[in-house]
Short mmCIF file of C-alpha atoms in Angstrom, two decimals:
data_model
loop_
_atom_site.label_atom_id
_atom_site.label_comp_id
_atom_site.label_asym_id
_atom_site.label_seq_id
_atom_site.Cartn_x
_atom_site.Cartn_y
_atom_site.Cartn_z
CA UNK A 985 18.20 -11.34 7.59
CA UNK A 986 17.08 -9.32 10.99
CA UNK A 987 13.25 -9.16 9.21
CA UNK A 988 12.92 -13.03 9.92
CA UNK A 989 14.56 -12.80 13.34
CA UNK A 990 11.76 -10.18 14.23
CA UNK A 991 8.52 -12.51 12.85
CA UNK A 992 9.95 -15.44 14.68
CA UNK A 993 9.97 -13.70 17.89
CA UNK A 994 6.47 -12.25 17.76
CA UNK A 995 5.05 -15.65 17.11
CA UNK A 996 4.86 -16.09 20.46
CA UNK A 997 3.90 -12.66 21.61
CA UNK A 998 0.76 -12.42 19.02
CA UNK A 999 -1.19 -15.41 20.26
CA UNK A 1000 -2.33 -12.94 22.86
CA UNK A 1001 -5.85 -12.22 21.97
CA UNK A 1002 -6.34 -9.05 20.25
CA UNK A 1003 -7.09 -7.09 22.86
CA UNK A 1004 -4.13 -7.49 25.05
CA UNK A 1005 -2.19 -7.23 22.45
CA UNK A 1006 -3.46 -3.89 21.55
CA UNK A 1007 -1.52 -2.51 25.13
CA UNK A 1008 1.59 -2.82 24.01
CA UNK A 1009 0.59 -0.40 21.58
CA UNK A 1010 -0.40 2.41 24.12
CA UNK A 1011 3.27 2.38 25.94
CA UNK A 1012 4.75 5.81 25.79
CA UNK A 1013 7.11 6.36 24.08
CA UNK A 1014 9.79 6.73 26.14
CA UNK A 1015 9.43 3.03 27.11
CA UNK A 1016 10.84 2.49 23.34
CA UNK A 1017 12.16 5.45 22.24
CA UNK A 1018 15.46 3.93 22.56
CA UNK A 1019 15.19 0.89 21.59
CA UNK A 1020 17.12 -0.22 18.55
CA UNK A 1021 18.56 -3.79 17.29
CA UNK A 1022 19.05 -6.61 19.73
CA UNK A 1023 17.00 -3.87 22.72
CA UNK A 1024 14.17 -3.53 20.42
CA UNK A 1025 13.82 -7.81 20.03
CA UNK A 1026 14.47 -8.06 24.03
CA UNK A 1027 12.45 -6.11 24.41
CA UNK A 1028 9.49 -8.24 22.44
CA UNK A 1029 10.71 -10.79 23.87
CA UNK A 1030 9.96 -9.83 27.27
CA UNK A 1031 6.30 -8.41 26.44
CA UNK A 1032 5.79 -12.06 24.81
CA UNK A 1033 6.99 -13.54 27.81
CA UNK A 1034 5.52 -11.55 30.71
CA UNK A 1035 2.06 -12.28 28.12
CA UNK A 1036 2.44 -15.95 28.58
CA UNK A 1037 0.04 -16.50 31.66
CA UNK A 1038 -2.41 -13.81 30.04
CA UNK A 1039 -2.35 -16.32 26.61
CA UNK A 1040 -2.85 -19.46 28.89
CA UNK A 1041 -5.83 -18.11 30.38
CA UNK A 1042 -7.18 -15.58 28.19
CA UNK A 1043 -10.53 -15.53 25.62
CA UNK A 1044 -11.03 -18.62 23.63
CA UNK A 1045 -13.65 -17.53 21.75
CA UNK A 1046 -11.09 -16.76 18.43
CA UNK A 1047 -10.67 -20.82 18.39
CA UNK A 1048 -14.22 -21.09 18.56
CA UNK A 1049 -15.53 -19.22 15.93
CA UNK A 1050 -13.01 -20.02 12.98
CA UNK A 1051 -14.91 -23.34 12.83
CA UNK A 1052 -17.98 -21.60 12.25
CA UNK A 1053 -17.41 -20.72 8.33
CA UNK A 1054 -19.74 -22.69 6.39
CA UNK A 1055 -18.05 -25.10 4.09
CA UNK A 1056 -17.59 -24.15 0.52
CA UNK A 1057 -17.81 -20.14 0.92
CA UNK A 1058 -15.81 -17.96 -0.84
CA UNK A 1059 -13.28 -16.09 0.98
CA UNK A 1060 -13.06 -12.81 2.34
CA UNK A 1061 -11.08 -10.26 0.74
CA UNK A 1062 -9.42 -7.74 2.95
CA UNK A 1063 -7.08 -5.17 1.91
CA UNK A 1064 -5.14 -1.88 3.86
CA UNK A 1065 -3.51 0.54 1.43
CA UNK A 1066 -2.14 3.22 3.51
CA UNK A 1067 -0.76 5.88 1.34
CA UNK A 1068 3.35 7.31 1.26
CA UNK A 1069 3.83 5.05 4.26
CA UNK A 1070 7.31 3.71 3.81
CA UNK A 1071 9.38 0.30 3.86
CA UNK A 1072 10.70 0.78 7.56
CA UNK A 1073 7.98 1.81 9.21
CA UNK A 1074 6.18 -0.83 11.05
CA UNK A 1075 8.14 -2.74 13.50
CA UNK A 1076 8.84 -6.33 11.33
CA UNK A 1077 10.48 -3.69 8.91
CA UNK A 1078 12.63 -2.16 11.33
CA UNK A 1079 11.15 0.46 13.13
CA UNK A 1080 12.70 0.58 16.65
CA UNK A 1081 10.65 3.54 17.18
CA UNK A 1082 7.24 3.34 16.45
CA UNK A 1083 5.20 0.38 18.45
CA UNK A 1084 3.04 -1.28 15.18
CA UNK A 1085 2.09 -5.36 17.69
CA UNK A 1086 -0.91 -6.04 15.55
CA UNK A 1087 0.91 -5.61 11.70
CA UNK A 1088 4.35 -7.51 13.55
CA UNK A 1089 1.75 -10.28 14.51
CA UNK A 1090 0.16 -10.20 11.37
CA UNK A 1091 3.61 -11.35 10.03
CA UNK A 1092 4.22 -13.79 12.72
CA UNK A 1093 0.80 -15.40 11.26
CA UNK A 1094 1.13 -15.12 7.78
CA UNK A 1095 4.23 -13.71 5.11
CA UNK A 1096 5.77 -10.72 5.17
CA UNK A 1097 7.23 -9.43 1.60
CA UNK A 1098 10.66 -8.36 1.57
CA UNK A 1099 10.24 -7.30 -2.08
CA UNK A 1100 7.00 -6.02 -2.71
CA UNK A 1101 6.60 -3.13 -5.53
CA UNK A 1102 3.58 -0.81 -5.79
CA UNK A 1103 2.71 -0.26 -9.15
CA UNK A 1104 4.28 3.56 -9.58
CA UNK A 1105 5.08 5.41 -7.29
CA UNK A 1106 2.44 8.16 -7.12
CA UNK A 1107 -1.13 7.89 -5.66
CA UNK A 1108 -3.39 7.42 -8.61
CA UNK A 1109 -1.31 5.29 -10.87
CA UNK A 1110 -0.30 2.95 -7.86
CA UNK A 1111 -4.40 2.56 -7.21
CA UNK A 1112 -4.99 2.05 -10.45
CA UNK A 1113 -2.45 -0.92 -10.60
CA UNK A 1114 -3.95 -2.81 -7.59
CA UNK A 1115 -7.40 -2.24 -8.82
CA UNK A 1116 -7.44 -3.64 -12.20
CA UNK A 1117 -4.17 -6.13 -12.31
CA UNK A 1118 -2.68 -3.52 -15.04
CA UNK A 1119 0.37 -1.35 -15.32
CA UNK A 1120 -1.18 1.92 -14.98
CA UNK A 1121 -0.01 3.67 -17.94
CA UNK A 1122 -1.61 0.76 -19.82
CA UNK A 1123 -4.85 2.08 -18.47
CA UNK A 1124 -4.31 5.88 -18.68
CA UNK A 1125 -4.07 6.57 -15.52
CA UNK A 1126 -0.79 9.05 -14.91
CA UNK A 1127 0.17 10.70 -12.00
CA UNK A 1128 -2.46 11.97 -8.94
CA UNK A 1129 -5.06 13.31 -9.96
CA UNK A 1130 -5.94 17.15 -9.38
CA UNK A 1131 -10.35 17.71 -8.10
CA UNK A 1132 -12.56 18.47 -10.99
CA UNK A 1133 -9.99 16.66 -13.48
CA UNK A 1134 -12.40 15.43 -16.23
CA UNK A 1135 -10.06 11.99 -16.59
CA UNK A 1136 -10.72 8.54 -14.41
CA UNK A 1137 -10.82 5.25 -14.08
CA UNK A 1138 -12.45 4.21 -17.54
CA UNK A 1139 -15.65 2.32 -17.56
CA UNK A 1140 -14.22 -0.07 -19.37
CA UNK A 1141 -11.61 -1.15 -16.64
CA UNK A 1142 -13.26 -4.40 -14.54
CA UNK A 1143 -12.21 -3.40 -10.80
CA UNK A 1144 -11.77 -5.74 -8.85
CA UNK A 1145 -14.46 -4.83 -6.60
CA UNK A 1146 -16.49 -5.38 -9.79
CA UNK A 1147 -15.11 -8.77 -10.58
CA UNK A 1148 -15.78 -9.76 -6.72
CA UNK A 1149 -19.61 -8.65 -7.55
CA UNK A 1150 -20.09 -10.70 -10.03
CA UNK A 1151 -19.55 -14.07 -7.55
CA UNK A 1152 -22.24 -12.46 -5.29
CA UNK A 1153 -19.14 -10.82 -2.53
CA UNK A 1154 -20.20 -7.55 -0.84
CA UNK A 1155 -18.12 -5.09 -1.65
CA UNK A 1156 -17.32 -1.75 0.53
CA UNK A 1157 -14.54 1.36 0.39
CA UNK A 1158 -13.77 3.25 3.43
CA UNK A 1159 -10.92 5.96 3.28
CA UNK A 1160 -9.22 7.42 -0.48
CA UNK A 1161 -10.00 6.76 -3.61
CA UNK A 1162 -8.16 8.56 -6.14
CA UNK A 1163 -9.37 7.62 -9.71
CA UNK A 1164 -11.39 10.56 -10.46
CA UNK A 1165 -13.88 12.20 -8.32
CA UNK A 1166 -16.67 13.28 -11.39
CA UNK A 1167 -19.75 11.60 -10.74
CA UNK A 1168 -19.74 8.87 -13.93
CA UNK A 1169 -15.94 7.96 -11.61
CA UNK A 1170 -16.72 7.65 -8.05
CA UNK A 1171 -16.16 3.99 -6.61
CA UNK A 1172 -20.21 3.06 -6.63
CA UNK A 1173 -19.26 3.17 -10.34
CA UNK A 1174 -16.39 1.13 -10.42
CA UNK A 1175 -17.54 -2.16 -8.40
CA UNK A 1176 -17.88 -0.63 -4.83
CA UNK A 1177 -21.79 -1.70 -2.84
CA UNK A 1178 -20.71 0.88 -0.52
CA UNK A 1179 -18.62 4.25 -0.04
CA UNK A 1180 -17.23 6.27 3.03
CA UNK A 1181 -14.35 9.04 2.71
CA UNK A 1182 -12.76 10.99 0.56
CA UNK A 1183 -12.55 11.40 -3.42
CA UNK A 1184 -8.51 11.97 -3.49
CA UNK A 1185 -5.49 12.92 -1.20
CA UNK A 1186 -5.92 15.07 1.58
CA UNK A 1187 -3.80 17.49 1.58
CA UNK A 1188 -5.80 18.94 -1.57
CA UNK A 1189 -7.92 21.13 0.73
CA UNK A 1190 -7.57 25.52 1.36
CA UNK A 1191 -4.91 24.20 4.14
CA UNK A 1192 -2.67 23.23 2.14
CA UNK A 1193 1.13 24.85 2.47
CA UNK A 1194 1.37 26.02 -0.82
CA UNK A 1195 -2.00 27.08 -1.29
CA UNK A 1196 -2.19 30.74 -3.61
CA UNK A 1197 1.34 30.85 -4.84
CA UNK A 1198 0.80 26.64 -6.61
CA UNK A 1199 -2.60 25.78 -5.81
CA UNK A 1200 -5.76 26.76 -5.82
CA UNK A 1201 -7.72 23.71 -3.84
CA UNK A 1202 -11.41 23.78 -2.63
CA UNK A 1203 -12.61 22.24 0.54
CA UNK A 1204 -11.76 18.77 1.38
CA UNK A 1205 -15.62 16.39 0.76
CA UNK A 1206 -16.20 14.22 2.62
CA UNK A 1207 -18.91 11.47 0.64
CA UNK A 1208 -21.09 9.02 1.81
CA UNK A 1209 -21.85 6.71 -1.93
CA UNK A 1210 -22.39 9.16 -4.71
CA UNK A 1211 -23.34 11.79 -2.11
CA UNK A 1212 -21.09 14.85 -0.20
CA UNK A 1213 -22.14 14.88 3.48
CA UNK A 1214 -19.42 17.06 5.14
CA UNK A 1215 -16.62 19.28 3.90
CA UNK A 1216 -13.07 18.54 6.25
CA UNK A 1217 -11.47 21.60 8.38
CA UNK A 1218 -10.39 18.88 10.74
CA UNK A 1219 -9.33 14.93 9.61
CA UNK A 1220 -8.42 14.46 13.18
CA UNK A 1221 -10.86 11.67 13.64
CA UNK A 1222 -10.91 10.64 10.16
CA UNK A 1223 -8.55 7.41 10.69
CA UNK A 1224 -11.42 6.35 13.82
CA UNK A 1225 -14.36 6.39 11.34
CA UNK A 1226 -12.66 4.80 8.80
CA UNK A 1227 -12.06 2.24 11.12
CA UNK A 1228 -15.15 2.42 12.44
CA UNK A 1229 -17.42 1.84 9.41
CA UNK A 1230 -14.88 -0.91 8.18
CA UNK A 1231 -16.04 -3.43 11.38
CA UNK A 1232 -19.57 -2.25 10.81
CA UNK A 1233 -19.07 -3.39 7.19
CA UNK A 1234 -17.67 -6.84 8.53
CA UNK A 1235 -20.35 -7.01 11.15
CA UNK A 1236 -23.16 -6.86 8.42
CA UNK A 1237 -21.83 -8.46 6.04
CA UNK A 1238 -20.73 -11.44 8.04
CA UNK A 1239 -23.31 -14.21 6.29
CA UNK A 1240 -21.91 -13.75 2.92
CA UNK A 1241 -18.18 -13.13 1.15
CA UNK A 1242 -16.86 -9.41 1.72
CA UNK A 1243 -14.33 -7.83 -0.28
CA UNK A 1244 -13.66 -4.48 2.59
CA UNK A 1245 -10.96 -2.20 1.04
CA UNK A 1246 -9.80 0.72 3.74
CA UNK A 1247 -7.30 2.80 1.44
CA UNK A 1248 -6.55 5.40 4.40
CA UNK A 1249 -5.55 8.76 3.68
CA UNK A 1250 -2.99 8.71 6.03
CA UNK A 1251 0.55 9.38 6.75
CA UNK A 1252 -0.14 11.64 3.60
CA UNK A 1253 0.48 14.95 4.91
CA UNK A 1254 -1.49 16.43 6.19
CA UNK A 1255 -0.73 14.54 9.39
CA UNK A 1256 -3.60 13.74 11.54
CA UNK A 1257 -4.03 11.49 14.81
CA UNK A 1258 -6.60 11.17 17.37
CA UNK A 1259 -5.27 12.12 21.13
CA UNK A 1260 -5.91 8.62 21.85
CA UNK A 1261 -1.77 8.24 20.00
CA UNK A 1262 -0.50 11.64 19.95
CA UNK A 1263 2.55 11.76 21.71
CA UNK A 1264 2.49 7.78 21.92
CA UNK A 1265 5.59 7.15 19.33
CA UNK A 1266 9.17 6.81 19.17
CA UNK A 1267 9.24 9.46 15.89
CA UNK A 1268 6.90 12.52 16.47
CA UNK A 1269 3.91 13.11 14.81
CA UNK A 1270 4.71 10.44 12.09
CA UNK A 1271 4.64 7.63 13.94
CA UNK A 1272 1.91 8.34 16.43
CA UNK A 1273 -0.04 8.00 12.84
CA UNK A 1274 1.27 4.85 12.16
CA UNK A 1275 0.17 3.78 15.57
CA UNK A 1276 -2.95 4.24 14.76
CA UNK A 1277 -3.31 2.85 11.74
CA UNK A 1278 -1.47 -0.34 13.50
CA UNK A 1279 -4.75 0.66 16.07
CA UNK A 1280 -7.11 0.45 13.39
CA UNK A 1281 -5.36 -3.43 11.91
CA UNK A 1282 -6.36 -4.63 14.97
CA UNK A 1283 -9.66 -3.42 15.45
CA UNK A 1284 -10.29 -5.33 11.94
CA UNK A 1285 -8.66 -7.89 13.38
CA UNK A 1286 -10.34 -8.36 15.83
CA UNK A 1287 -13.87 -7.69 13.73
CA UNK A 1288 -12.59 -10.91 12.21
CA UNK A 1289 -12.19 -12.63 14.98
CA UNK A 1290 -15.37 -11.50 16.99
CA UNK A 1291 -17.32 -13.07 13.52
CA UNK A 1292 -15.59 -15.92 13.29
CA UNK A 1293 -14.73 -14.99 10.15
CA UNK A 1294 -10.82 -14.75 10.82
CA UNK A 1295 -9.93 -18.44 9.05
CA UNK A 1296 -11.69 -17.94 5.48
CA UNK A 1297 -10.39 -14.33 5.35
CA UNK A 1298 -7.01 -12.96 3.39
CA UNK A 1299 -5.71 -10.18 5.13
CA UNK A 1300 -2.96 -8.17 2.68
CA UNK A 1301 -1.32 -5.10 4.56
CA UNK A 1302 0.27 -2.25 1.64
CA UNK A 1303 0.99 1.20 1.09
CA UNK A 1304 0.75 3.02 -2.78
CA UNK A 1305 4.50 4.38 -2.34
CA UNK A 1306 7.48 5.61 -0.63
CA UNK A 1307 7.88 8.33 1.88
CA UNK A 1308 6.93 12.23 0.93
CA UNK A 1309 11.01 13.04 1.72
CA UNK A 1310 10.54 16.26 1.31
CA UNK A 1311 8.15 16.48 4.10
CA UNK A 1312 11.38 16.17 6.48
CA UNK A 1313 9.66 14.76 9.94
CA UNK A 1314 6.61 14.68 8.58
CA UNK A 1315 7.48 11.77 6.03
CA UNK A 1316 8.27 8.06 6.65
CA UNK A 1317 11.62 6.16 6.18
CA UNK A 1318 12.28 3.55 3.65
CA UNK A 1319 15.93 2.99 4.95
CA UNK A 1320 17.91 1.30 4.30
CA UNK A 1321 16.63 2.33 0.18
CA UNK A 1322 17.46 5.03 -1.72
CA UNK A 1323 15.30 8.15 -2.33
CA UNK A 1324 11.19 7.83 -1.87
CA UNK A 1325 7.55 9.19 -3.48
CA UNK A 1326 8.23 9.95 -6.73
CA UNK A 1327 10.38 8.76 -7.84
CA UNK A 1328 11.36 4.33 -8.82
CA UNK A 1329 14.80 3.90 -7.37
CA UNK A 1330 13.64 1.81 -4.55
CA UNK A 1331 12.90 3.94 -1.80
CA UNK A 1332 9.91 4.94 -3.42
CA UNK A 1333 8.31 1.96 -4.92
CA UNK A 1334 9.14 -0.82 -2.38
CA UNK A 1335 6.69 -1.21 0.11
CA UNK A 1336 6.09 -2.81 3.44
CA UNK A 1337 3.39 -6.03 2.27
CA UNK A 1338 2.03 -8.61 4.67
CA UNK A 1339 -0.42 -11.33 4.38
CA UNK A 1340 -2.17 -13.28 6.57
CA UNK A 1341 -4.30 -16.18 5.71
CA UNK A 1342 -4.80 -19.16 7.81
CA UNK A 1343 -4.72 -22.49 6.60
CA UNK A 1344 -3.65 -21.10 2.90
CA UNK A 1345 -0.64 -19.14 3.20
CA UNK A 1346 1.90 -20.47 5.24
CA UNK A 1347 2.97 -18.54 8.95
CA UNK A 1348 5.84 -16.65 9.67
CA UNK A 1349 7.36 -16.52 6.31
CA UNK A 1350 9.30 -14.36 4.64
CA UNK A 1351 8.92 -14.30 0.49
CA UNK A 1352 11.57 -12.54 -1.11
CA UNK A 1353 11.21 -12.67 -4.76
CA UNK A 1354 9.90 -9.94 -6.56
CA UNK A 1355 5.90 -9.13 -7.14
CA UNK A 1356 4.54 -6.32 -7.43
CA UNK A 1357 0.56 -4.74 -6.81
CA UNK A 1358 -0.84 -5.68 -10.12
CA UNK A 1359 -0.16 -9.62 -9.48
CA UNK A 1360 -3.05 -8.54 -7.06
CA UNK A 1361 -5.98 -9.20 -8.49
CA UNK A 1362 -5.15 -12.21 -10.60
CA UNK A 1363 -3.76 -13.99 -7.48
CA UNK A 1364 -7.05 -13.11 -5.34
CA UNK A 1365 -9.37 -14.51 -8.82
CA UNK A 1366 -7.06 -17.32 -8.33
CA UNK A 1367 -8.34 -18.31 -4.91
CA UNK A 1368 -11.86 -17.30 -4.89
CA UNK A 1369 -12.37 -18.75 -8.06
CA UNK A 1370 -14.01 -15.67 -9.90
CA UNK A 1371 -13.67 -14.69 -13.56
CA UNK A 1372 -10.76 -13.62 -15.23
CA UNK A 1373 -11.24 -9.59 -16.69
CA UNK A 1374 -12.41 -9.55 -20.41
CA UNK A 1375 -9.30 -7.07 -21.23
CA UNK A 1376 -5.70 -7.89 -21.09
CA UNK A 1377 -3.89 -7.11 -18.02
CA UNK A 1378 -0.26 -7.00 -16.86
CA UNK A 1379 -0.58 -8.82 -13.31
CA UNK A 1380 -0.06 -12.42 -12.85
CA UNK A 1381 -1.05 -15.65 -10.76
CA UNK A 1382 1.51 -15.61 -7.93
CA UNK A 1383 -0.17 -18.31 -5.53
CA UNK A 1384 2.71 -20.62 -5.90
CA UNK A 1385 4.46 -18.92 -4.87
CA UNK A 1386 3.26 -17.18 -1.72
CA UNK A 1387 2.10 -20.76 -1.24
CA UNK A 1388 6.07 -21.97 -0.73
CA UNK A 1389 5.53 -24.53 -4.25
CA UNK A 1390 8.35 -22.28 -6.13
CA UNK A 1391 10.64 -18.87 -5.15
CA UNK A 1392 10.27 -17.22 -8.24
CA UNK A 1393 8.19 -14.31 -9.17
CA UNK A 1394 5.29 -15.05 -11.56
CA UNK A 1395 7.04 -12.63 -13.79
CA UNK A 1396 9.66 -12.63 -16.58
CA UNK A 1397 10.02 -8.86 -15.31
CA UNK A 1398 8.63 -6.28 -13.95
CA UNK A 1399 8.60 -2.44 -15.47
CA UNK A 1400 8.78 0.38 -13.39
CA UNK A 1401 7.06 3.68 -15.07
CA UNK A 1402 6.50 6.87 -13.93
CA UNK A 1403 5.12 10.63 -15.00
CA UNK A 1404 3.28 10.47 -18.69
CA UNK A 1405 4.96 7.15 -19.48
CA UNK A 1406 8.53 7.24 -18.99
CA UNK A 1407 9.94 3.73 -18.93
CA UNK A 1408 12.67 4.02 -15.47
CA UNK A 1409 13.84 1.30 -14.69
CA UNK A 1410 13.66 -2.83 -15.21
CA UNK A 1411 13.90 -4.92 -12.72
CA UNK A 1412 14.61 -9.83 -13.40
CA UNK A 1413 15.10 -11.60 -10.69
CA UNK A 1414 17.93 -9.52 -8.74
CA UNK A 1415 19.31 -7.19 -11.18
CA UNK A 1416 17.46 -3.65 -11.83
CA UNK A 1417 18.39 -1.41 -14.52
CA UNK A 1418 18.15 2.02 -14.08
CA UNK A 1419 17.11 3.73 -17.39
CA UNK A 1420 18.76 6.99 -18.64
CA UNK A 1421 15.38 10.06 -16.72
CA UNK A 1422 15.25 12.63 -14.60
CA UNK A 1423 14.75 12.56 -11.19
CA UNK A 1424 13.92 14.20 -8.22
CA UNK A 1425 16.04 13.79 -4.55
CA UNK A 1426 16.02 15.64 -1.36
CA UNK A 1427 19.57 15.21 -0.49
CA UNK A 1428 22.16 17.97 -0.13
CA UNK A 1429 19.13 19.99 0.24
CA UNK A 1430 17.59 21.51 3.64
CA UNK A 1431 14.39 19.29 4.79
CA UNK A 1432 11.13 20.17 4.94
CA UNK A 1433 9.63 20.00 8.42
CA UNK A 1434 6.61 20.19 10.70
CA UNK A 1435 4.16 20.39 7.64
CA UNK A 1436 6.34 21.73 5.50
CA UNK A 1437 8.03 20.70 2.69
CA UNK A 1438 11.34 21.19 1.16
CA UNK A 1439 12.83 22.22 -2.31
CA UNK A 1440 13.75 19.22 -4.30
CA UNK A 1441 16.50 19.34 -6.82
CA UNK A 1442 16.36 16.88 -10.01
CA UNK A 1443 19.37 14.70 -11.14
CA UNK A 1444 19.98 13.24 -14.64
CA UNK A 1445 20.20 9.63 -14.98
CA UNK A 1446 22.55 10.08 -18.26
CA UNK A 1447 23.56 5.97 -19.39
CA UNK A 1448 21.65 2.98 -18.09
CA UNK A 1449 23.11 1.27 -14.00
CA UNK A 1450 22.52 -1.65 -13.03
CA UNK A 1451 22.37 -2.82 -9.66
CA UNK A 1452 22.07 -5.90 -7.84
CA UNK A 1453 19.24 -5.10 -5.26
CA UNK A 1454 20.55 -8.68 -3.40
CA UNK A 1455 23.69 -7.62 -2.58
CA UNK A 1456 23.22 -3.88 -2.92
CA UNK A 1457 19.32 -2.88 -2.23
CA UNK A 1458 20.52 0.87 -1.44
CA UNK A 1459 21.37 0.97 -4.69
CA UNK A 1460 24.72 2.18 -4.55
CA UNK A 1461 26.99 0.18 -6.73
CA UNK A 1462 26.74 0.67 -10.09
CA UNK A 1463 27.77 -2.20 -11.86
CA UNK A 1464 27.11 -1.88 -15.80
CA UNK A 1465 30.15 -1.63 -16.37
CA UNK A 1466 31.46 -5.28 -14.86
CA UNK A 1467 27.78 -7.14 -16.75
CA UNK A 1468 27.49 -5.27 -19.68
CA UNK A 1469 25.80 -8.88 -21.10
CA UNK A 1470 23.07 -8.27 -18.45
CA UNK A 1471 22.02 -4.95 -18.98
CA UNK A 1472 21.46 -6.01 -22.54
CA UNK A 1473 19.75 -8.61 -21.75
CA UNK A 1474 16.85 -6.08 -19.21
CA UNK A 1475 17.75 -3.45 -22.60
CA UNK A 1476 15.53 -6.34 -24.57
CA UNK A 1477 13.18 -6.80 -22.18
CA UNK A 1478 12.31 -2.70 -21.71
CA UNK A 1479 12.41 -2.82 -25.95
CA UNK A 1480 9.50 -5.41 -25.55
CA UNK A 1481 7.60 -3.33 -23.12
CA UNK A 1482 8.14 -0.23 -25.05
CA UNK A 1483 6.04 -2.13 -28.01
CA UNK A 1484 3.80 -3.00 -26.25
CA UNK A 1485 3.54 -0.03 -23.23
CA UNK A 1486 4.99 2.85 -25.17
CA UNK A 1487 7.96 5.02 -23.50
CA UNK A 1488 8.12 8.55 -24.08
CA UNK A 1489 11.29 8.51 -23.15
CA UNK A 1490 12.56 7.06 -26.37
CA UNK A 1491 9.44 7.83 -28.20
CA UNK A 1492 7.78 4.50 -28.42
CA UNK A 1493 4.51 4.36 -28.97
CA UNK A 1494 2.78 0.70 -27.40
CA UNK A 1495 0.40 -1.09 -29.07
CA UNK A 1496 -1.23 -2.43 -25.79
CA UNK A 1497 -2.69 1.69 -24.11
CA UNK A 1498 -6.44 1.97 -23.75
CA UNK A 1499 -7.32 5.50 -23.09
CA UNK A 1500 -8.56 6.65 -19.20
CA UNK A 1501 -12.30 7.15 -18.85
CA UNK A 1502 -13.04 11.24 -19.90
CA UNK A 1503 -16.10 13.44 -19.05
CA UNK A 1504 -16.70 15.88 -22.47
CA UNK A 1505 -15.58 18.73 -22.36
CA UNK A 1506 -19.00 20.34 -22.64
CA UNK A 1507 -19.66 18.54 -19.58
CA UNK A 1508 -16.54 19.74 -17.80
CA UNK A 1509 -16.46 21.74 -14.39
CA UNK A 1510 -15.22 25.22 -15.51
#
């Protein structure tokens, strides 16, 4: 597997202190634009070789600081969660035209998950799954919540932040929330001590390309805690400001366990990047944005190093869903996976995911078994010793998989919902059953460009389709006719989740669904 070669080759490169690694992220685009396959690998090898002498005489503060953690202190948790980033938009996942040395280095020091899934292929639902350990439809969060929506995450649901606070963790979110913008639903009401960022997607503002004919968005607010401190007319420095707040949070809380959640608004359109990274990648503005996010990860890692926190911090990097393909050159790539955001084909839900936890998780390994964002909450709590949520959740503890004690997924199967409670697919091991539903595609359509979207066409899956994802990750060969027994077995599993969570496509009503938070109609905004 090509991914494994990337991880092995960059292991030496990553021994450099972060500040030396960051220099490679600022290479001119011309130096990497044509590096593909073997040439890219050779380039990484050359950088590692040239850096050998630097690392041998470099700063040793990391080794000294790593031993300064008080014994018995619960580990810090850092989750970096990007927006609309494609599976192939990180170097170790095949992005030969976007230098991502910090993420590549993180993979060399930890785990690369090759079959990691978002909870759903859309903003709000995906975030709900990550933070609660539930399938989003269980808790009534569907699609992407609009500004001034009367709906948000129910206060009865316990987020990872709330559960960690019960253990004495300091909790902070810096970036995009998107689980309700009414005062009752803001992050500070769901376990976060600190919030700096935006309440919903960065395109929900008056400069949206479809403002007027389709949307009527007001100004995009920037929040500090529960107060609007600015309205954004230019997002050029937002990634940098989020990074600065994240680093400050680490420095201010180095003497106590903390949960740092960094849900970057980028690379969701509209794309913005600071001047330091403009024109630096081989993939235009989109690649420049990814480079700045990689820089941001490097700043966070360096802050952990500088404060002696590296060895007691579990760092997780992933994305909320796949690339928004309608935006053409302003969208990412899920290559070789099929489709993107807004679909339950692999390109919409399979995401890059990298984890590092020195001494606890193996280094330079690839985890191939399926895992989903809903599994992170129970897995993290198993490590911190935190309390279990009072209400039922869907995630399962994956620690044995991550530590190499097993090669099996913690779940019997994964279920892929979208829209309002539509069960669209089931995955069990290597097999994926795609159920009848309607989906959108840009295949055969004129792509968007430079911030303007193209138009999707809509296609019906009329009968169940079966794919072997190990042999056919691009979902091109329907094997339903050759393996009717597999189809039948997965249909049984689909019925089991329908009984619990329902399925609007078949009219099934679930017994385990819970309502979202909802403000009374008389209190709803006009």
